[in-house]
Coordinates of C-alpha atoms in Angstrom, one line a residue:
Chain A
X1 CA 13.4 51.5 -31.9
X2 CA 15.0 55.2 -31.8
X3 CA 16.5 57.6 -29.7
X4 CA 14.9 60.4 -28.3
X5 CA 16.8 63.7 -28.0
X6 CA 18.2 64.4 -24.6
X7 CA 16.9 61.0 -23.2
X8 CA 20.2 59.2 -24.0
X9 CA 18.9 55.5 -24.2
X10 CA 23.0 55.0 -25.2
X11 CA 26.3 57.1 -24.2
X12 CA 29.7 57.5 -26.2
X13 CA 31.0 57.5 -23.0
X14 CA 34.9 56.5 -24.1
X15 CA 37.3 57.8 -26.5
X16 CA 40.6 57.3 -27.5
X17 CA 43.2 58.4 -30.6
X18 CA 46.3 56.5 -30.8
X19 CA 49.3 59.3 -31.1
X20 CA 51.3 57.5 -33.5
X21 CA 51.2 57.9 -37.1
X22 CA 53.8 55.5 -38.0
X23 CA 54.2 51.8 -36.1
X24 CA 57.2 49.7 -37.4
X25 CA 57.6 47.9 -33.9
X26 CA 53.7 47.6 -33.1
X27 CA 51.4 44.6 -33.8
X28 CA 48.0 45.0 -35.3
X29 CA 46.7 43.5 -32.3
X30 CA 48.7 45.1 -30.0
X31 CA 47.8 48.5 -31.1
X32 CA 43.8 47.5 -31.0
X33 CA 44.7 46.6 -27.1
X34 CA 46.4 50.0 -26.9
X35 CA 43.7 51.8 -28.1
X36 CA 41.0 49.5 -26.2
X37 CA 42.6 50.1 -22.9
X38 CA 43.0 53.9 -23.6
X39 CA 39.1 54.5 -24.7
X40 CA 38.2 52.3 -21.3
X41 CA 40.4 54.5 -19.2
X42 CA 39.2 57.6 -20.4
X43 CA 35.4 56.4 -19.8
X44 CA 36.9 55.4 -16.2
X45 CA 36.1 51.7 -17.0
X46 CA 38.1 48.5 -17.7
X47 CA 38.3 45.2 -19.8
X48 CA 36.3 43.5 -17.2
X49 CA 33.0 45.3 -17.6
X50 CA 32.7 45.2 -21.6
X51 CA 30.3 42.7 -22.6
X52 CA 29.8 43.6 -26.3
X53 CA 32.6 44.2 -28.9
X54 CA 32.5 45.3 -32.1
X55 CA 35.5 44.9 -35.0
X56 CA 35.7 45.2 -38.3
X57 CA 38.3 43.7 -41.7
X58 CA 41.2 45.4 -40.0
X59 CA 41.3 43.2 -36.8
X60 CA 43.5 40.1 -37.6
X61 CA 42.4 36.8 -37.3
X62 CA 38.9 35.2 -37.2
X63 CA 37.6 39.3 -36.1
X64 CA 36.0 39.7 -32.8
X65 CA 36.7 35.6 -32.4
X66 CA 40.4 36.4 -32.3
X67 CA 40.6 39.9 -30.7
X68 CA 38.4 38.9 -28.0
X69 CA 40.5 36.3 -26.7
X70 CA 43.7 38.3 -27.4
X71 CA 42.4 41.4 -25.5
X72 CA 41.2 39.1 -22.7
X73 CA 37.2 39.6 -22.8
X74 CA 35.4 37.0 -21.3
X75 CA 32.0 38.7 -20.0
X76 CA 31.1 39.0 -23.8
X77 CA 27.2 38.8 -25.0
X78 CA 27.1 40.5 -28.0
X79 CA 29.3 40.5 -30.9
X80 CA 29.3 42.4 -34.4
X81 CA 32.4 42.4 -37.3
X82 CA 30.1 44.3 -39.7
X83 CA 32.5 45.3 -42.4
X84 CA 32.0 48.3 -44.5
X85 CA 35.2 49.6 -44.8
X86 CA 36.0 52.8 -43.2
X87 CA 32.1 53.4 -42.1
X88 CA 32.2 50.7 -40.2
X89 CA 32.9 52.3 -37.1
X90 CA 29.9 54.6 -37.1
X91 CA 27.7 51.7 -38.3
X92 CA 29.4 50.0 -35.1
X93 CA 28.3 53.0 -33.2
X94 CA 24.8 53.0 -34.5
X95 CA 24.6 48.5 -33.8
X96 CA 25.9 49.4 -30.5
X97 CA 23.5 51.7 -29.3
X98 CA 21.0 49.6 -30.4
X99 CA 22.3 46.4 -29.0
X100 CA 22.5 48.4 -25.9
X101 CA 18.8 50.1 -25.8
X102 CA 17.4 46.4 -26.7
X103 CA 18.9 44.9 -23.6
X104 CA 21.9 42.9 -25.4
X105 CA 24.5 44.4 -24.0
X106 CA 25.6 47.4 -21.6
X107 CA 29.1 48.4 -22.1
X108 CA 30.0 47.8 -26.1
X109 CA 33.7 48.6 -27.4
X110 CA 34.6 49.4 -30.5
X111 CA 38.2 48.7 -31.8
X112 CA 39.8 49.4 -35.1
X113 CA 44.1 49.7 -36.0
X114 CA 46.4 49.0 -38.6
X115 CA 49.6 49.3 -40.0
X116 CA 49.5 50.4 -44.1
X117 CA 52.1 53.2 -43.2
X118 CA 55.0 50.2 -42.3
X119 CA 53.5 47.5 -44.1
X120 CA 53.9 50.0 -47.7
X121 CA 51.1 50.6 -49.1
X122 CA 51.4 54.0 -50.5
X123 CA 47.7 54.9 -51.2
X124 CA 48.0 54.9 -54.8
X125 CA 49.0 51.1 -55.4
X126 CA 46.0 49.0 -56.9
X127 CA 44.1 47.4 -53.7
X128 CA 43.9 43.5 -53.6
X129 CA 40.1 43.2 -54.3
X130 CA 38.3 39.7 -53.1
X131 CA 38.8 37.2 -56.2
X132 CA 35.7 35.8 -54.4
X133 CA 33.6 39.1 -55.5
X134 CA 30.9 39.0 -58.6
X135 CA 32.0 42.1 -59.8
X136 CA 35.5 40.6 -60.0
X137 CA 36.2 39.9 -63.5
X138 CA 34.3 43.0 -64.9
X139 CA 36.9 44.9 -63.1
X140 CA 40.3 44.2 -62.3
X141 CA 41.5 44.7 -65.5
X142 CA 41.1 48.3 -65.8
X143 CA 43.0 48.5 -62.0
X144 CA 40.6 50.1 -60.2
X145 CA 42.1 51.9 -56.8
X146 CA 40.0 53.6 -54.1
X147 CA 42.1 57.1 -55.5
X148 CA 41.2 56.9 -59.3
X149 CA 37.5 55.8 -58.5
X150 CA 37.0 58.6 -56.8
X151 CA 38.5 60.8 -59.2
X152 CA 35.7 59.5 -61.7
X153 CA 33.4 61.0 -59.2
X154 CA 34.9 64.3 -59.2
X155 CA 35.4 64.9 -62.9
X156 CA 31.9 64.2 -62.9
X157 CA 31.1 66.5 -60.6
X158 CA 32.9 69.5 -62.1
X159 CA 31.3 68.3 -65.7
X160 CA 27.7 68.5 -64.5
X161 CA 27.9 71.4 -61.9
X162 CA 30.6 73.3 -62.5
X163 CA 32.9 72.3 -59.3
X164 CA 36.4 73.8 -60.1
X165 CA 39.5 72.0 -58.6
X166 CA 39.9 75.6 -56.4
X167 CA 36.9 74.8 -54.4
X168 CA 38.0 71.2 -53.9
X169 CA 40.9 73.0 -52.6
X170 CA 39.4 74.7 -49.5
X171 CA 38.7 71.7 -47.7
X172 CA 42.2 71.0 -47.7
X173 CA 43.0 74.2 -46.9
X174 CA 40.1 74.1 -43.9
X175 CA 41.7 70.9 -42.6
X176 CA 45.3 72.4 -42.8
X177 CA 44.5 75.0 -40.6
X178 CA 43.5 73.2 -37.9
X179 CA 45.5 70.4 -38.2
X180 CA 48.2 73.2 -37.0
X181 CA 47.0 72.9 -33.5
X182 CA 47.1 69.1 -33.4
X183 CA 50.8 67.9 -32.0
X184 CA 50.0 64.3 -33.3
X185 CA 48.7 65.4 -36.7
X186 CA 51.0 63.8 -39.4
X187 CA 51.1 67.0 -41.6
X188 CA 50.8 70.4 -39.6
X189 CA 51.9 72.6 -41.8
X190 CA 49.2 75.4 -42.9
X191 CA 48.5 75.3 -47.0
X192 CA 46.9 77.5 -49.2
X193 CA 44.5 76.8 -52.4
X194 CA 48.1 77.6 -54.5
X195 CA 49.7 74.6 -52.5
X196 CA 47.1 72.4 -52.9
X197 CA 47.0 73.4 -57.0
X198 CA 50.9 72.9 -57.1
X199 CA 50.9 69.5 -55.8
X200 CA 51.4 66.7 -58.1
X201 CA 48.7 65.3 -60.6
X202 CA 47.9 61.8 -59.2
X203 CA 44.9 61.1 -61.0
X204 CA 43.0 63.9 -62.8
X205 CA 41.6 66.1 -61.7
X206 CA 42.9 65.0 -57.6
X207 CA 46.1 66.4 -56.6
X208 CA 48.5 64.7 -54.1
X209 CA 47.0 67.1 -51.3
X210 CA 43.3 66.3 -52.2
X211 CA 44.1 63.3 -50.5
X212 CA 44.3 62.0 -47.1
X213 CA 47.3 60.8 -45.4
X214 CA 48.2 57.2 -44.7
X215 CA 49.3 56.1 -41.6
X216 CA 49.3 53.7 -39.1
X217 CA 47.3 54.1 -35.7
X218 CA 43.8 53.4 -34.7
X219 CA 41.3 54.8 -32.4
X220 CA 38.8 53.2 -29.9
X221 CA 35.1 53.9 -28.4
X222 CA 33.4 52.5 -25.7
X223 CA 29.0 52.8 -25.9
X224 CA 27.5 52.2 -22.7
X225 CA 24.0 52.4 -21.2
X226 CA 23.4 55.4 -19.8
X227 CA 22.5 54.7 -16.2
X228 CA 26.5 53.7 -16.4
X229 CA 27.0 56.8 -18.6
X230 CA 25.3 58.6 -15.3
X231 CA 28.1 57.2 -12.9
X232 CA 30.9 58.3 -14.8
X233 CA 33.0 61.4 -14.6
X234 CA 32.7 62.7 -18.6
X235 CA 30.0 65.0 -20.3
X236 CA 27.8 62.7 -22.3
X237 CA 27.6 62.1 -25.1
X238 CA 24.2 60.8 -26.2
X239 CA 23.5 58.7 -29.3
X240 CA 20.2 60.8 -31.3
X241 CA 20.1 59.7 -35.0
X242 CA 21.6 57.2 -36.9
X243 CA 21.7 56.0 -40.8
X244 CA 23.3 53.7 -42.8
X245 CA 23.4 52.0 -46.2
X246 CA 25.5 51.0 -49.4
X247 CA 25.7 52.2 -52.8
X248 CA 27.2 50.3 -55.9
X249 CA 26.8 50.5 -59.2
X250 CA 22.6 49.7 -59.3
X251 CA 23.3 47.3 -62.6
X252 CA 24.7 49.5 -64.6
X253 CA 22.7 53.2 -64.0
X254 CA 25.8 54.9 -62.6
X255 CA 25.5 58.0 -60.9
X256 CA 29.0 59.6 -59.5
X257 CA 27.3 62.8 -57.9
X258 CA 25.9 61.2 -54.9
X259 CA 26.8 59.0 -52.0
X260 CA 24.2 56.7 -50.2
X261 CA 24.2 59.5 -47.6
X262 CA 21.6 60.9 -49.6
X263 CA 19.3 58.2 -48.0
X264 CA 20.9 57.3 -45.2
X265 CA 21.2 61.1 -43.9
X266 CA 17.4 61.7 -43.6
X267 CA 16.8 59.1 -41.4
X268 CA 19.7 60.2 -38.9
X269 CA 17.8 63.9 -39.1
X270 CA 14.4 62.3 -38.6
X271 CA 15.5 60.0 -35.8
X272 CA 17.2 63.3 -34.1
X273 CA 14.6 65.2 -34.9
X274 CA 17.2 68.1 -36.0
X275 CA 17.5 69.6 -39.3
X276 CA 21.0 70.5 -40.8
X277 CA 20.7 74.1 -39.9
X278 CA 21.4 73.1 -36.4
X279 CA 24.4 71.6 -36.7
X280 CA 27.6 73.9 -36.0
X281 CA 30.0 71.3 -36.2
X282 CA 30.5 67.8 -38.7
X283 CA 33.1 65.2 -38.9
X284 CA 33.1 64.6 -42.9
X285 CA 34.4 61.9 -43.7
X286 CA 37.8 62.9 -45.7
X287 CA 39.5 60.2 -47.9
X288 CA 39.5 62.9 -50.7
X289 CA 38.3 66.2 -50.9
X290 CA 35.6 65.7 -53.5
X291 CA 34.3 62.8 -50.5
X292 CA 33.8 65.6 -48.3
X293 CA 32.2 68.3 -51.1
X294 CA 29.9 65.6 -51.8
X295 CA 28.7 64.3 -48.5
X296 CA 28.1 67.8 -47.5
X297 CA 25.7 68.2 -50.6
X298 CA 24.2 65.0 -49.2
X299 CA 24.2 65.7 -45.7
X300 CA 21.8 68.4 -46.2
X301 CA 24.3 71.2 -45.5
X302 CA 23.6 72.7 -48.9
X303 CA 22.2 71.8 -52.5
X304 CA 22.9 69.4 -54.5
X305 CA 26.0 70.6 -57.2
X306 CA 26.4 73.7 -54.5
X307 CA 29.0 72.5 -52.4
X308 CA 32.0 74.0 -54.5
X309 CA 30.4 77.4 -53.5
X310 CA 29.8 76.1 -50.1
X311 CA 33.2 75.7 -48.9
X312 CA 34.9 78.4 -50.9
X313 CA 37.1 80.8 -48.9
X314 CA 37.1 79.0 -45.8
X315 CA 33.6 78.2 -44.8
X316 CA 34.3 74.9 -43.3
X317 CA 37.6 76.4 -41.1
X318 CA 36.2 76.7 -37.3
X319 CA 35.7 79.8 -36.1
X320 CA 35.5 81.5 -39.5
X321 CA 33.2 79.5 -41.8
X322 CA 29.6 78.6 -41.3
X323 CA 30.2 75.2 -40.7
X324 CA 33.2 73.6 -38.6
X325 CA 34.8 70.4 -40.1
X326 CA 37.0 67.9 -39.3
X327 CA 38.8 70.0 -36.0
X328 CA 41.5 67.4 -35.6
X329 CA 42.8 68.0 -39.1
X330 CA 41.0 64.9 -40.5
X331 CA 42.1 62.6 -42.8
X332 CA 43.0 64.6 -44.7
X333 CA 46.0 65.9 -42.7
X334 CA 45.5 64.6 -39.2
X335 CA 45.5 60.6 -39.4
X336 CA 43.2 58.1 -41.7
X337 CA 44.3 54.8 -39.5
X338 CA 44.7 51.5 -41.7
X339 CA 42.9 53.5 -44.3
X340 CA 39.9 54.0 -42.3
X341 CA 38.8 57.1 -41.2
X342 CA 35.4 56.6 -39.6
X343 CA 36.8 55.9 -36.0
X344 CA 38.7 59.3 -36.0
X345 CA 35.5 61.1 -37.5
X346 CA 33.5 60.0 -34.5
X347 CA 36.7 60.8 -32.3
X348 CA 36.7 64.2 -32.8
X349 CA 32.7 65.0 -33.1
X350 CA 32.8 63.5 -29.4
X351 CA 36.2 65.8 -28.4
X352 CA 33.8 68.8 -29.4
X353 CA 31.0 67.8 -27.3
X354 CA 32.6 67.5 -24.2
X355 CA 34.6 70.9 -25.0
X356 CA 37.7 68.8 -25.5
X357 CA 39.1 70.0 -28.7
X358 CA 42.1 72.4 -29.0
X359 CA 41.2 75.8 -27.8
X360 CA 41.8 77.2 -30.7
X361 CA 39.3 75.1 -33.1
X362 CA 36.5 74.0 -30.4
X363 CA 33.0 75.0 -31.2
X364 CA 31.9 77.2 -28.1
X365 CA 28.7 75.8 -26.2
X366 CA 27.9 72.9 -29.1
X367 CA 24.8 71.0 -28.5
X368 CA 25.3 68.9 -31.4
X369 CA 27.6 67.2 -33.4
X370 CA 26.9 65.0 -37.1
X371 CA 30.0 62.1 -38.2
X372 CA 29.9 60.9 -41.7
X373 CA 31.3 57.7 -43.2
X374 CA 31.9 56.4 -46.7
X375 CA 33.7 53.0 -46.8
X376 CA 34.6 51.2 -49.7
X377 CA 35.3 53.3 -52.7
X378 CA 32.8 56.3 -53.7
X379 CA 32.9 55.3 -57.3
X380 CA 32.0 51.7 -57.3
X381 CA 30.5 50.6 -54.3
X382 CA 30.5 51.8 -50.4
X383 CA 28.9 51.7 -47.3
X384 CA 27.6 55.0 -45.5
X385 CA 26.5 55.9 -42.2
X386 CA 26.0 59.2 -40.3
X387 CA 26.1 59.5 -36.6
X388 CA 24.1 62.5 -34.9
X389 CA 25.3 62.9 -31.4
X390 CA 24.1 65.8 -28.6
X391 CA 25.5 66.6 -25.2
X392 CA 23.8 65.6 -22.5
X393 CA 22.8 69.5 -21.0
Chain B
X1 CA 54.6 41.0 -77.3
X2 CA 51.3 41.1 -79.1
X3 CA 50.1 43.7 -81.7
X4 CA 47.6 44.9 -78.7
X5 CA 50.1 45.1 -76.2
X6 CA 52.6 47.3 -78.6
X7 CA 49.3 49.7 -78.4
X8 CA 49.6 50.6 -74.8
X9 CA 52.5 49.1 -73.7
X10 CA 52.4 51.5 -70.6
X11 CA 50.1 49.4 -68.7
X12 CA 49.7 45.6 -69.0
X13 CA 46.0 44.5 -68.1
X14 CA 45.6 42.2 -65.3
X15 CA 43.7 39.2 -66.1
X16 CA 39.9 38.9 -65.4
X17 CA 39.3 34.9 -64.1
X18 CA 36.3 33.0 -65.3
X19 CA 33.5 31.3 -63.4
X20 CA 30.2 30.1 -64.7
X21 CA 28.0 33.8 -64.1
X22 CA 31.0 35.3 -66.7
X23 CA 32.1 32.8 -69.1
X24 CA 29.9 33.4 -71.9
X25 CA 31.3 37.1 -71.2
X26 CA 34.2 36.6 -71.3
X27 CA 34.8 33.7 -74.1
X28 CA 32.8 36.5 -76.9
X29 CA 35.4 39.3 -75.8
X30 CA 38.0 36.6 -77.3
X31 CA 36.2 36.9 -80.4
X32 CA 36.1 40.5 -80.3
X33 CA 32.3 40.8 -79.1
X34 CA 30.6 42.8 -76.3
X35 CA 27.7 40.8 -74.5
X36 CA 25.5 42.4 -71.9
X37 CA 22.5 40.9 -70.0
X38 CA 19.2 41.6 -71.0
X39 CA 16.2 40.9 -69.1
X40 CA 12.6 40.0 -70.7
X41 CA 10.9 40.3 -67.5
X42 CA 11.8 44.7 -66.8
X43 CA 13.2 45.6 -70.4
X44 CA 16.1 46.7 -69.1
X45 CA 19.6 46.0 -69.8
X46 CA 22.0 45.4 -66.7
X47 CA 25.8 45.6 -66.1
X48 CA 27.8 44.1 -64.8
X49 CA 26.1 40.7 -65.9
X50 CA 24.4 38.5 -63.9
X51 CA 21.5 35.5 -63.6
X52 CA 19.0 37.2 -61.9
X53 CA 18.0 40.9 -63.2
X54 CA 19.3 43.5 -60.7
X55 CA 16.4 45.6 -61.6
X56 CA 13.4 43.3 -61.1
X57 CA 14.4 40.5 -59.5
X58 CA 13.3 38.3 -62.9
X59 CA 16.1 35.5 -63.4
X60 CA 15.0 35.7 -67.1
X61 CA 17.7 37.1 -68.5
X62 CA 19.5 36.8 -71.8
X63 CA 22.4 37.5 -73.2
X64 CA 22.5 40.3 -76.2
X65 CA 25.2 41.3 -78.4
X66 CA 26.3 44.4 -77.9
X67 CA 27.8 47.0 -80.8
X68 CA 29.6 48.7 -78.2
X69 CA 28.7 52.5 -78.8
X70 CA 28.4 54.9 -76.2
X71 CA 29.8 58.4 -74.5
X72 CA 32.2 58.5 -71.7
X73 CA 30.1 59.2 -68.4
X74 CA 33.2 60.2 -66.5
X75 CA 37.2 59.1 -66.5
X76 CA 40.4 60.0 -64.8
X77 CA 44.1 59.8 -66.1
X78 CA 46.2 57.7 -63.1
X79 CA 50.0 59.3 -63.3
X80 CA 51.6 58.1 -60.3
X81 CA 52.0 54.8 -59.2
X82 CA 52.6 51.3 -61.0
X83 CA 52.6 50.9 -64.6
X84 CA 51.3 54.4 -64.9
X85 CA 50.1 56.9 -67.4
X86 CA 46.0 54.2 -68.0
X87 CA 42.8 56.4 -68.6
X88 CA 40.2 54.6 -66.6
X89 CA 36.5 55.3 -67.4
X90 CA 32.9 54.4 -67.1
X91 CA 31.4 54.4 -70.6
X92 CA 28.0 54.8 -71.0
X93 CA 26.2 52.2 -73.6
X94 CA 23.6 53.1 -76.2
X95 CA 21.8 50.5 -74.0
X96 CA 21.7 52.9 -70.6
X97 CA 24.4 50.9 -68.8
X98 CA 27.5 51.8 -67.9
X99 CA 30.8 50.0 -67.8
X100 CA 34.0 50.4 -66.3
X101 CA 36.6 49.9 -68.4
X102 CA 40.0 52.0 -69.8
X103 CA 40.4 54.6 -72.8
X104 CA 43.1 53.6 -75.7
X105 CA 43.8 54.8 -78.8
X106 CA 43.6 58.7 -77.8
X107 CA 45.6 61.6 -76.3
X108 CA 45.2 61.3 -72.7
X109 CA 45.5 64.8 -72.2
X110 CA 42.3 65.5 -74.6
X111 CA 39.8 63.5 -72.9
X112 CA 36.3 64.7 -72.9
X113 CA 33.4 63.6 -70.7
X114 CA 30.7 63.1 -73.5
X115 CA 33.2 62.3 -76.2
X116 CA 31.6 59.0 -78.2
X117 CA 33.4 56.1 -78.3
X118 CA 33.4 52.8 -79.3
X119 CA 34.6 49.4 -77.7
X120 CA 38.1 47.7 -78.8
X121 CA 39.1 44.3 -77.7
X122 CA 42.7 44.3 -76.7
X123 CA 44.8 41.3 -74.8
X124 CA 45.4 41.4 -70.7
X125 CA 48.7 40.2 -69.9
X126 CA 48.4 36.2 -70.2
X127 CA 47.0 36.7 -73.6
X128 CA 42.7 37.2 -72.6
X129 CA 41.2 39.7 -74.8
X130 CA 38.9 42.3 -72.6
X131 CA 37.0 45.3 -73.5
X132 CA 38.1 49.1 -74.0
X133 CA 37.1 52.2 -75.7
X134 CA 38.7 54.4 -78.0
X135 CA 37.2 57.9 -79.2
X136 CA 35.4 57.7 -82.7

């Protein structure tokens, strides 16, 4: 099954960013029925008609089991906790539209929220990892964190191709500049390459401003059928190419340069039947900067070991560069909820198709918009998944 | 404190936890050996170890003894957070596999992707020996 461009057999027809960055006095819960009940409103529809939900590891309790009954759905037919990290919610995307151009379902929400801000994890403390996991014991004790794994990655990078920590730079510079037009954004202040260079070590060769912010928040869509899509008051957003897969460590023959995007990002072009050159605008998945220097290699958007040139001296700030990135400030400056920024990537791609983003960073006329996702950790193993979206002319 | 400890005494290992895939694994790294999984079927060598070759799909696989000799592949020097400076790496065997693992016994500030190494046994913090490299 696959969609067709234009013919929108599924609709991101609901959207909504929770505005806090910090949560001492929320529940989990309560700030995925926050976010639930603000993507339903903006889509101009309520609890009562969702009858698929998807959730992932950041929904307490027994997932969709225990947030169902907690956010009071009862019409449910169609259920999916697929966990892979911070791509789940694009994968979630992807299942949903399916789900809904199969007949399973008609009006599929998507939840995800957390707390890591108030509950102190700083980002750089050594994750839990699941005792349960093969890959257990040949790991934990050398600490592995999501931060220094993808610092592998980078090093590697700049060893084989040359990437200099200037060019990793620019994308937080990019992101800085237009997280200055985003009131919720948890840092808004404007940096240059300098800043970026000046900020502490945290694990070679990633300063503390190659990496994104950790809050608390969470973000919500809502995927319907499109003869529903048709009855509601939005642009829409139609679902044109998906992808998705995982990448580990293939027994041994480890390769840091890539991301499973590299597979997963044909088929999304193929299904859309669009070619990178057409896209003016990409949420890039942000954890670090070397995440997005390599998706963008991967995505298509340039050669492989080109993306240090690619994004030097602005190219990815909107407006100015050749591509537009991460308009909301991203991760890396704007919010990385329960530290998981695929629901905010999607967010913001469907902001821009509907002409919603800030004046000052929306793409004019966009027809198309990608999202990328890496969950996990980019130098062991991680899910990936790339959304490409169009508005409905 | 153990003689291994006194070594890198910035950062005590956590503790890996056996189970039947890993035990032969980790029992030789207590007696200062390196054991990867081999398998007859493909001719490849696999890591991290398991019963059924990731490769080929062939569960005839064997455990070989490994000298241990190889290049860093890439690395990164953690310096914030707990129990901080360790040099994390993936080391590249002789064999073609790579292994995560930390750097010891060097200048963290010298580290060179490609340097040669060799593996080192050294205690976790309840007294298991596990595998690092140091620079030859």
């Amino acid at each position: 099954m696959s969609f067709a461009a234009n013919k929108y057999d599924a609709c991101i027809a609901g959207i909504y960013e929770h505005p806090l960055r910090v949560a001492p006095n929320h529940t989990v819960a309560q700030l995925h029925a926050e976010v639930a009940r603000g993507a339903l409103q903006d889509a101009g529809l309520t609890l009562d008609d969702v009858d698929g939900y998807f959730c992932a590891g950041d929904a307490p309790g027994m997932g969709p089991v225990s947030m169902a009954d907690y956010l009071g759905l009862k019409k449910l037919t169609y259920l999916d906790s697929t966990d892979t990290g911070g791509s789940s919610y694009l994968t979630h995307v992807n299942h949903a539209a399916r789900a809904i151009a199969a007949g399973q379902c008609k009006v599929a929400l998507i939840t995800l929220a957390g707390r890591p801000k108030s509950e102190g994890s700083s980002g750089t403390q050594v994750r839990s990892q699941w005792a349960s996991a093969p890959d257990f014991a040949f790991e934990k004790p050398y600490s592995p964190a999501p931060l220094n794994t993808y610092a592998m990655c980078a090093m590697r990078h700049m060893y084989e191709f040359g990437t200099t920590s200037e060019q990793l730079a620019w994308i937080k510079v990019a992101a800085s500049h237009h997280a200055q037009h985003n009131p919720n954004a948890a840092l808004k202040d404007v940096l240059t390459v300098e800043d970026v260079l000046n900020s502490p070590m945290i694990a070679d060769p990633l300063h503390r401003a190659d990496c994104c912010v950790v809050t608390d928040s969470g973000g919500a869509l809502v995927v319907v059928h499109p003869d529903i899509a048709k009855t509601l008051k939005k642009p829409v957003v139609t679902m044109m190419g998906a992808g998705e897969t995982t990448k580990g460590q293939m027994g041994g023959k480890v390769d840091l340069t890539y991301s499973g995007l590299a597979w997963a990002a044909p088929l999304a072009f193929k299904e859309a039947k669009l070619t990178p050159e057409q896209i003016r605008y990409a949420s890039i998945y942000d954890s670090f900067t070397i995440t997005v220097l390599i998706q963008l290699e991967d995505l298509g958007f340039c050669k492989k070991g080109e993306g240090g040139k690619f994004v030097e001296g602005g190219q990815l700030i909107s407006g100015k560069g050749k591509l537009a990135f991460n308009t909301d400030g991203g991760g890396l400056c704007n919010n990385h909820p329960a530290n998981r920024g695929g629901m905010t990537k999607v967010i913001e791609a469907v902001r821009q198709l509907r002409g919603e983003a800030h004046p000052a960073v929306q793409v004019p006329n966009l027809e198309f918009a990608l999202a990328s996702g890496i969950g996990g950790a980019l130098g062991t193993r991680h899910g990936a998944s790339v959304l490409i979206m169009g508005r409905l002319q | 404190m153990s003689q291994a400890n006194q070594k890198q005494p910035e950062h005590r290992l956590p503790s890996p936890v056996a189970n039947p895939e890993n035990k032969a694994f980790l029992e030789a790294a207590q007696k200062d050996e390196l054991l990867i999984k081999y398998c007859n079927s493909c001719k490849e060598s696999h890591y991290y170890p398991r019963t059924i070759c990731p490769h080929c799909g062939s569960d005839d696989t064997t455990w070989v003894k490994s000298p241990g000799l190889g290049e860093i592949y890439s690395y990164t020097v953690m310096r914030r957070g707990v129990e901080v400076p360790f040099a994390m790496a993936y080391v590249k065997l002789q064999e073609g596999i790579s292994m995560l693992t930390h750097l010891t016994n060097c200048d963290f500030d010298s580290i060179q992707v490609g340097q040669k190494v060799r593996v080192v046994f050294q205690e976790t913090q309840d007294g298991q020996k596990t595998h690092l490299f140091e620079p030859i």
